Short mmCIF file of C-alpha atoms in Angstrom, two decimals:
data_model
loop_
_atom_site.label_atom_id
_atom_site.label_comp_id
_atom_site.label_asym_id
_atom_site.label_seq_id
_atom_site.Cartn_x
_atom_site.Cartn_y
_atom_site.Cartn_z
CA MET Z 11 111.39 -31.74 3.39
CA THR Z 12 113.51 -28.86 4.68
CA ASN Z 13 116.71 -29.24 6.69
CA THR Z 14 114.83 -28.00 9.75
CA GLN Z 15 112.29 -30.80 9.42
CA LYS Z 16 114.98 -33.41 8.77
CA PHE Z 17 116.99 -32.37 11.81
CA THR Z 18 113.90 -32.36 14.01
CA GLN Z 19 112.92 -35.86 12.95
CA TRP Z 20 116.39 -37.37 13.30
CA SER Z 21 117.18 -35.62 16.59
CA SER Z 22 113.84 -36.76 18.03
CA LEU Z 23 114.52 -40.31 16.91
CA LEU Z 24 118.07 -40.47 18.23
CA ALA Z 25 117.67 -38.48 21.43
CA TYR Z 26 114.13 -38.90 22.70
CA CYS Z 27 113.22 -42.29 21.25
CA VAL Z 28 116.49 -43.95 22.26
CA GLY Z 29 116.36 -42.29 25.66
CA GLY Z 30 112.71 -43.18 26.12
CA VAL Z 31 113.24 -46.82 25.20
CA SER Z 32 116.19 -47.10 27.59
CA LEU Z 33 114.12 -45.58 30.41
CA LEU Z 34 111.19 -47.85 29.67
CA VAL Z 35 113.11 -51.09 29.20
CA CYS Z 36 116.16 -50.60 31.41
CA PRO Z 37 115.77 -47.85 34.04
CA GLN Z 38 118.55 -49.56 36.01
CA LEU Z 39 120.99 -48.12 33.47
CA TRP Z 40 119.86 -44.60 34.37
CA ARG Z 41 120.06 -45.53 38.04
CA LEU Z 42 123.67 -46.58 37.60
CA ILE Z 43 124.75 -43.57 35.53
CA LEU Z 44 122.88 -40.87 37.46
CA GLN Z 45 123.14 -42.49 40.90
CA LEU Z 46 119.38 -42.58 41.46
CA ASP Z 47 117.65 -44.15 44.45
CA PHE Z 48 114.85 -46.57 43.55
CA LEU Z 49 112.58 -46.16 46.56
CA GLY Z 50 108.87 -46.89 46.50
CA ARG Z 51 107.38 -46.75 43.01
CA THR Z 52 110.29 -44.79 41.53
CA GLU Z 53 111.27 -47.49 39.03
CA GLY Z 54 107.75 -47.87 37.67
CA TYR Z 55 107.28 -44.13 37.35
CA LEU Z 56 110.59 -43.87 35.49
CA ARG Z 57 109.34 -46.47 33.03
CA LEU Z 58 106.21 -44.38 32.50
CA ILE Z 59 108.36 -41.31 31.87
CA GLY Z 60 110.24 -43.34 29.28
CA LEU Z 61 106.94 -44.29 27.67
CA GLY Z 62 105.91 -40.64 27.66
CA THR Z 63 109.16 -39.60 26.02
CA LEU Z 64 108.24 -41.75 23.00
CA GLN Z 65 105.72 -39.17 21.86
CA PRO Z 66 104.67 -38.57 18.24
CA THR Z 67 105.61 -35.17 16.84
CA GLY Z 68 104.59 -33.38 13.69
CA PRO Z 69 106.95 -32.57 10.80
CA THR Z 70 105.27 -29.26 9.91
CA HIS Z 71 107.09 -26.02 10.68
CA GLY Z 72 104.24 -24.85 12.88
CA ALA Z 73 104.49 -27.91 15.10
CA ILE Z 74 108.28 -27.60 15.15
CA PHE Z 75 108.10 -23.97 16.27
CA GLY Z 76 105.63 -24.96 18.97
CA SER Z 77 107.95 -27.70 20.21
CA ILE Z 78 110.88 -25.27 20.35
CA LEU Z 79 108.91 -22.88 22.53
CA SER Z 80 107.65 -25.62 24.82
CA ARG Z 81 111.04 -27.25 25.28
CA VAL Z 82 113.01 -24.09 25.98
CA ILE Z 83 110.49 -22.42 28.28
CA TYR Z 84 107.94 -24.95 29.50
CA VAL Z 85 110.11 -28.05 29.94
CA ASN Z 86 113.08 -26.25 31.45
CA GLY Z 87 110.85 -24.16 33.69
CA ILE Z 88 108.95 -27.13 35.10
CA LEU Z 89 112.12 -29.19 35.59
CA LEU Z 90 113.76 -26.29 37.40
CA MET Z 91 110.72 -26.00 39.65
CA LEU Z 92 110.84 -29.72 40.48
CA VAL Z 93 114.56 -29.50 41.27
CA LEU Z 94 114.16 -26.44 43.50
CA ARG Z 95 111.36 -28.18 45.38
CA GLY Z 96 113.62 -31.21 45.91
CA MET Z 97 111.26 -33.50 44.00
CA ILE Z 98 113.72 -34.87 41.43
CA PRO Z 99 117.51 -35.26 41.45
CA LEU Z 100 119.50 -32.51 39.75
CA SER Z 101 121.42 -35.04 37.64
CA PHE Z 102 118.20 -36.40 36.13
CA ALA Z 103 116.84 -32.93 35.39
CA LEU Z 104 120.09 -31.76 33.78
CA VAL Z 105 119.93 -34.53 31.18
CA PHE Z 106 116.59 -33.34 29.84
CA MET Z 107 117.30 -29.66 30.37
CA GLY Z 108 120.46 -30.06 28.33
CA LEU Z 109 118.64 -31.85 25.50
CA ASP Z 110 115.72 -29.45 25.54
CA THR Z 111 118.02 -26.45 25.32
CA LEU Z 112 120.66 -27.66 22.88
CA LEU Z 113 118.39 -29.27 20.28
CA PRO Z 114 115.95 -26.33 19.97
CA VAL Z 115 118.86 -23.90 19.62
CA ILE Z 116 120.37 -26.00 16.82
CA THR Z 117 116.95 -26.23 15.17
CA LEU Z 118 116.59 -22.45 15.30
CA VAL Z 119 120.04 -21.96 13.78
CA ILE Z 120 119.23 -24.34 10.91
CA TRP Z 121 115.88 -22.61 10.32
CA TYR Z 122 117.55 -19.18 10.37
CA ARG Z 123 120.20 -20.21 7.84
CA GLU Z 124 117.78 -21.76 5.35
CA THR Z 125 114.89 -19.28 5.64
CA GLU Z 126 114.99 -16.04 3.72
CA GLY Z 127 114.13 -13.07 5.92
CA ALA Z 128 114.29 -15.15 9.10
CA SER Z 129 114.24 -13.17 12.33
CA VAL Z 130 113.13 -13.40 15.93
CA SER Z 131 109.98 -11.43 15.14
CA LEU Z 132 109.15 -13.80 12.27
CA PHE Z 133 109.60 -16.80 14.57
CA PHE Z 134 107.19 -15.46 17.19
CA ARG Z 135 104.79 -14.23 14.52
CA GLU Z 136 104.63 -17.75 13.08
CA ILE Z 137 103.88 -19.20 16.52
CA PHE Z 138 101.19 -16.67 17.41
CA THR Z 139 99.62 -17.01 13.97
CA LEU Z 140 99.60 -20.77 14.44
CA LEU Z 141 97.96 -20.68 17.86
CA PHE Z 142 95.51 -17.80 17.57
CA LYS Z 143 94.03 -18.21 14.10
CA PHE Z 144 92.10 -21.24 15.42
CA ARG Z 145 92.21 -23.00 12.07
CA CYS Z 146 91.85 -26.28 13.96
CA VAL Z 147 88.39 -25.31 15.18
CA THR Z 148 87.19 -24.14 11.78
CA SER Z 149 88.62 -27.28 10.17
CA GLY Z 150 86.34 -29.40 12.33
CA GLY Z 151 86.37 -33.19 12.39
CA SER Z 152 89.35 -35.08 13.77
CA ILE Z 153 91.57 -31.97 13.87
CA ALA Z 154 89.16 -30.22 16.24
CA ALA Z 155 88.97 -33.38 18.36
CA ILE Z 156 92.77 -33.54 18.58
CA PHE Z 157 92.85 -29.89 19.64
CA PHE Z 158 90.30 -30.15 22.45
CA VAL Z 159 91.59 -33.50 23.72
CA GLY Z 160 95.10 -32.05 23.82
CA LEU Z 161 93.97 -28.86 25.53
CA PHE Z 162 92.19 -30.80 28.25
CA GLN Z 163 95.11 -33.21 28.67
CA MET Z 164 97.66 -30.41 28.88
CA PHE Z 165 95.94 -28.46 31.65
CA ILE Z 166 94.57 -31.30 33.77
CA CYS Z 167 97.96 -33.02 33.83
CA LEU Z 168 99.69 -29.75 34.67
CA VAL Z 169 97.68 -29.64 37.90
CA PHE Z 170 99.11 -33.03 38.89
CA VAL Z 171 102.61 -31.90 37.91
CA ILE Z 172 102.43 -29.05 40.38
CA ARG Z 173 100.58 -31.07 43.02
CA PRO Z 174 101.27 -34.82 42.60
CA ASP Z 175 99.85 -35.35 46.09
CA ILE Z 176 96.40 -34.58 44.66
CA ALA Z 177 96.78 -37.48 42.22
CA GLN Z 178 98.03 -39.65 45.07
CA ASN Z 179 94.96 -38.89 47.19
CA ILE Z 180 92.43 -39.21 44.37
CA LEU Z 181 93.86 -42.46 43.01
CA GLN Z 182 94.83 -43.89 46.41
CA LEU Z 183 98.43 -44.45 45.32
CA ASP Z 184 101.24 -45.81 47.48
CA ASP Z 185 102.97 -43.48 49.91
CA PHE Z 186 105.75 -41.42 48.37
CA GLN Z 187 109.30 -42.49 49.15
CA GLY Z 188 112.49 -40.77 48.09
CA HIS Z 189 111.90 -38.92 44.82
CA SER Z 190 108.87 -40.97 43.80
CA ASN Z 191 106.59 -37.91 44.12
CA GLY Z 192 108.79 -36.01 41.67
CA PHE Z 193 108.88 -38.87 39.20
CA LEU Z 194 105.10 -39.20 39.40
CA ALA Z 195 104.97 -35.48 38.60
CA GLY Z 196 107.30 -36.28 35.70
CA VAL Z 197 104.81 -38.85 34.40
CA PHE Z 198 102.06 -36.25 34.28
CA PHE Z 199 104.51 -33.74 32.85
CA THR Z 200 105.15 -35.93 29.81
CA LEU Z 201 101.39 -36.30 29.39
CA SER Z 202 101.00 -32.53 29.58
CA ILE Z 203 103.62 -32.14 26.85
CA HIS Z 204 101.68 -34.67 24.77
CA GLY Z 205 98.68 -32.41 25.14
CA TRP Z 206 100.70 -29.43 23.94
CA TYR Z 207 101.83 -31.37 20.85
CA HIS Z 208 98.21 -32.23 20.16
CA VAL Z 209 97.34 -28.53 20.32
CA THR Z 210 100.18 -27.37 18.07
CA ASN Z 211 99.67 -30.09 15.47
CA ALA Z 212 95.94 -29.44 15.40
CA SER Z 213 96.59 -25.70 15.07
CA ALA Z 214 98.86 -26.47 12.11
CA VAL Z 215 96.05 -28.68 10.66
CA ASN Z 216 98.48 -31.58 10.49
CA HIS Z 217 96.23 -34.45 9.38
CA PRO Z 218 98.94 -37.18 9.51
CA PHE Z 219 99.25 -36.51 13.24
CA VAL Z 220 95.75 -37.92 13.82
CA PRO Z 221 96.54 -41.59 12.99
CA ALA Z 222 99.93 -41.20 14.70
CA ALA Z 223 98.27 -40.09 17.93
CA LEU Z 224 95.74 -42.92 17.73
CA CYS Z 225 98.40 -45.55 17.10
CA TYR Z 226 100.51 -44.19 19.95
CA ARG Z 227 97.64 -44.47 22.39
CA LEU Z 228 96.21 -47.81 21.27
CA LEU Z 229 99.23 -49.77 20.05
CA LEU Z 230 101.88 -48.52 22.47
CA ASN Z 231 100.35 -47.01 25.60
CA VAL Z 232 97.68 -49.64 26.21
CA PRO Z 233 99.86 -52.79 26.02
CA VAL Z 234 102.75 -51.19 27.93
CA LEU Z 235 100.47 -50.02 30.73
CA LEU Z 236 98.94 -53.48 31.00
CA ILE Z 237 102.37 -55.10 31.19
CA LEU Z 238 103.58 -52.64 33.84
CA VAL Z 239 100.59 -53.23 36.09
CA LEU Z 240 100.79 -57.01 35.65
CA VAL Z 241 104.42 -57.04 36.82
CA ASP Z 242 103.52 -54.69 39.70
CA GLN Z 243 105.61 -51.77 38.47
CA ILE Z 244 102.74 -49.29 38.80
CA GLU Z 245 99.59 -49.13 40.90
CA ARG Z 246 96.37 -50.57 39.51
CA ASN Z 247 94.42 -47.34 39.99
CA LEU Z 248 97.04 -45.32 38.12
CA CYS Z 249 97.03 -47.85 35.30
CA LEU Z 250 93.23 -47.85 35.06
CA THR Z 251 93.14 -44.05 35.01
CA LEU Z 252 95.71 -43.73 32.23
CA LEU Z 253 94.13 -46.58 30.25
CA SER Z 254 90.67 -45.06 30.57
CA PHE Z 255 91.89 -41.68 29.40
CA ASP Z 256 93.72 -43.13 26.39
CA LEU Z 257 90.75 -45.28 25.39
CA CYS Z 258 88.20 -42.49 25.84
CA SER Z 259 90.39 -40.04 23.91
CA SER Z 260 90.84 -42.56 21.11
CA ILE Z 261 87.10 -43.22 20.91
CA ILE Z 262 86.36 -39.49 20.73
CA ILE Z 263 88.93 -38.96 17.97
CA LEU Z 264 87.70 -42.01 16.03
CA LEU Z 265 84.11 -40.80 16.26
CA PHE Z 266 85.11 -37.42 14.85
CA VAL Z 267 87.14 -39.11 12.10
CA THR Z 268 84.17 -41.28 11.13
CA PHE Z 269 81.72 -38.39 11.29
CA SER Z 270 83.92 -36.10 9.19
CA LYS Z 271 84.38 -38.83 6.55
CA LYS Z 272 80.62 -39.32 6.33
CA ASN Z 273 80.14 -35.58 5.88
CA VAL Z 274 82.73 -35.50 3.10
CA SER Z 275 81.19 -38.46 1.28
CA THR Z 276 77.69 -36.96 1.62
CA THR Z 277 78.90 -33.64 0.23
CA GLU Z 278 80.54 -35.36 -2.73
CA LYS Z 279 77.33 -37.29 -3.48
CA ASP Z 280 75.30 -34.09 -3.34
CA GLU Z 281 77.71 -32.42 -5.73
CA GLN Z 282 77.47 -35.35 -8.13
CA THR Z 283 73.67 -35.18 -7.98
CA LEU Z 284 73.68 -31.48 -8.83
CA LEU Z 285 75.84 -32.00 -11.91
CA THR Z 286 74.06 -31.98 -15.25
CA PRO Z 287 74.74 -34.75 -17.78
CA ASP Z 288 76.86 -32.31 -19.79
CA ASP Z 289 78.92 -31.44 -16.68
CA LYS Z 290 79.52 -35.11 -15.95
CA ASN Z 291 80.80 -35.63 -19.47
#
């Protein structure tokens, strides 16, 4: 494992996982530090943002490069938009904008120092090669499923980031109070980022990401969503929608995993059948 990969893993664990757990378990701490107003469903949406921050990432360089690009441009751009529209407090946005600027820059510096011939052009060439060779589609099976699920998730959630009122109307959610509309947009924003990580890991043909994504959805998302709706932290319709999407996505991925394994085993049997006795010896 390279220093770039080690730093990415440890920084994600210490920054995003610790921050996500604190948001999920104790949003009151963030309220105290950042002077947030908990009006309407703000607290529940903050917990969902914390859940979304606990996202699985891939250790491959392709996935790391994709995360750098998304954090510096996509995350900061969306957060700036939400601040300028008065949807989230500046103090809250600055925390994540600071993390998503500082950590990618450090990652780039580490990569530059340990990679021979590293340059800006090489960095972007690696990213474009990753995204536009479409190895995930030709790989088929679970990797292709991860790619298309992530692509759909990224774009559909982005619509609700820009227009959270659409989600409110469709799902019949409670009226927005204070910054609750911005934090609902933040919930869908984390889901959109999840979709992007699905796309980049699938493009890098990162097979270990498949079970990680399944475990995240089934073993973390599902029980946490059920707990939050039972204690009336989030609306029932929002919970059912997120649960349904996670379960449907997991079923699709599992079906592709099962189908691809059957194809592999069938191919191996055919190859064994075609072998002559001398070949088998």
